């Protein structure tokens, strides 16, 4: 029986988005496209409600039946505003998940479910879809933070905090962390093998949220509007003389590629740089993304927002999410110069391929 894992994160902005709806719509779409009437198992995690539900779709006598089985008793708690520290900046409320909490659906629970498939029913997982807010570091399940400090409640004492080793996972951080999740001590080689073994040879992973580092978008936008730029066919040795980067943009570019240039920019207000090093900047950003870490770890193609783009909510029946179409020039850049393809549904999610490499240019 083929299997699908669906994950609904929390709208931690509390603006009325229910990501569970998108999970349900995805399931309905996959069932409707199942023309061969193959038995399917859907495992759905609803982080907001603290639920894990398994739905088995079978066809006894050729007639479709769906059996839903909640995990009961649920080991998870629901998430409410009480789980967050609220601050107001420029009149807008911001919510940060409190330290020292447990019993919330976390990235580790999702990995555990996938690894269990790898042990008990290898090569049956055909899709993982995560509907949530997102950033360069991946899906935001609750908006927790990896601050390197674990906080736990001790009876009769109260909260007690201690500093973690640098490679250790913060136990009160529920969100995924690409640089830590797929290496020891979080995931040893045996666990990583279980993760990989879960997936069918045609499996795909969807990360439906945004990947919009503002500075990455701004840098790419200015490159695309530079006099030396072309949407395709631009040679690596083309020289860019950039005079319109602000301090933060210039610093960001320098931080990522200074070691490859042999040092910092002599003048950040008048940057002279070959196009191949601008490409290198974006290649490094891609390699650092959660989507790429996940593709490499699972050995599965991941469809996710390209760096510097964001997702929007579809309209109409059985709506899902798509990348905002106003990023057309960004799409062309990634396709023409970094070799990216896109998802087969026309939603403009980039295809992060396992084992992706890129050349580091010489001087």
Coordinates of N, CA and C in Angstrom, one line a residue, residues 30 54 114 167 197 218 241 248 252 272 290 296:
X30 N -5.2 13.8 -4.5 CA -4.5 12.6 -4.8 C -5.4 11.4 -4.9
X54 N -4.6 8.8 10.7 CA -4.3 7.9 9.6 C -5.6 7.6 8.8
X114 N 8.3 8.9 9.2 CA 8.9 8.5 8.0 C 9.8 7.3 8.2
X167 N 26.3 20.9 18.2 CA 25.6 20.0 17.2 C 24.3 19.5 17.7
X197 N 15.0 4.7 3.2 CA 14.4 3.5 2.8 C 12.8 3.7 2.7
X218 N 16.4 41.1 -2.8 CA 16.8 42.4 -3.2 C 18.1 42.4 -4.0
X241 N 29.7 46.1 -12.6 CA 30.1 47.2 -11.7 C 28.8 47.7 -11.0
X248 N 23.8 46.7 3.8 CA 23.4 45.4 4.2 C 23.5 44.4 3.1
X252 N 26.1 41.3 2.9 CA 25.6 39.9 2.8 C 26.4 39.2 1.6
X272 N 33.1 45.6 -8.1 CA 33.4 45.1 -9.4 C 33.5 43.6 -9.2
X290 N 17.2 24.5 3.7 CA 16.6 23.3 4.2 C 16.2 22.4 3.1
X296 N 19.1 16.0 -0.1 CA 20.3 15.2 0.0 C 20.1 14.0 1.0

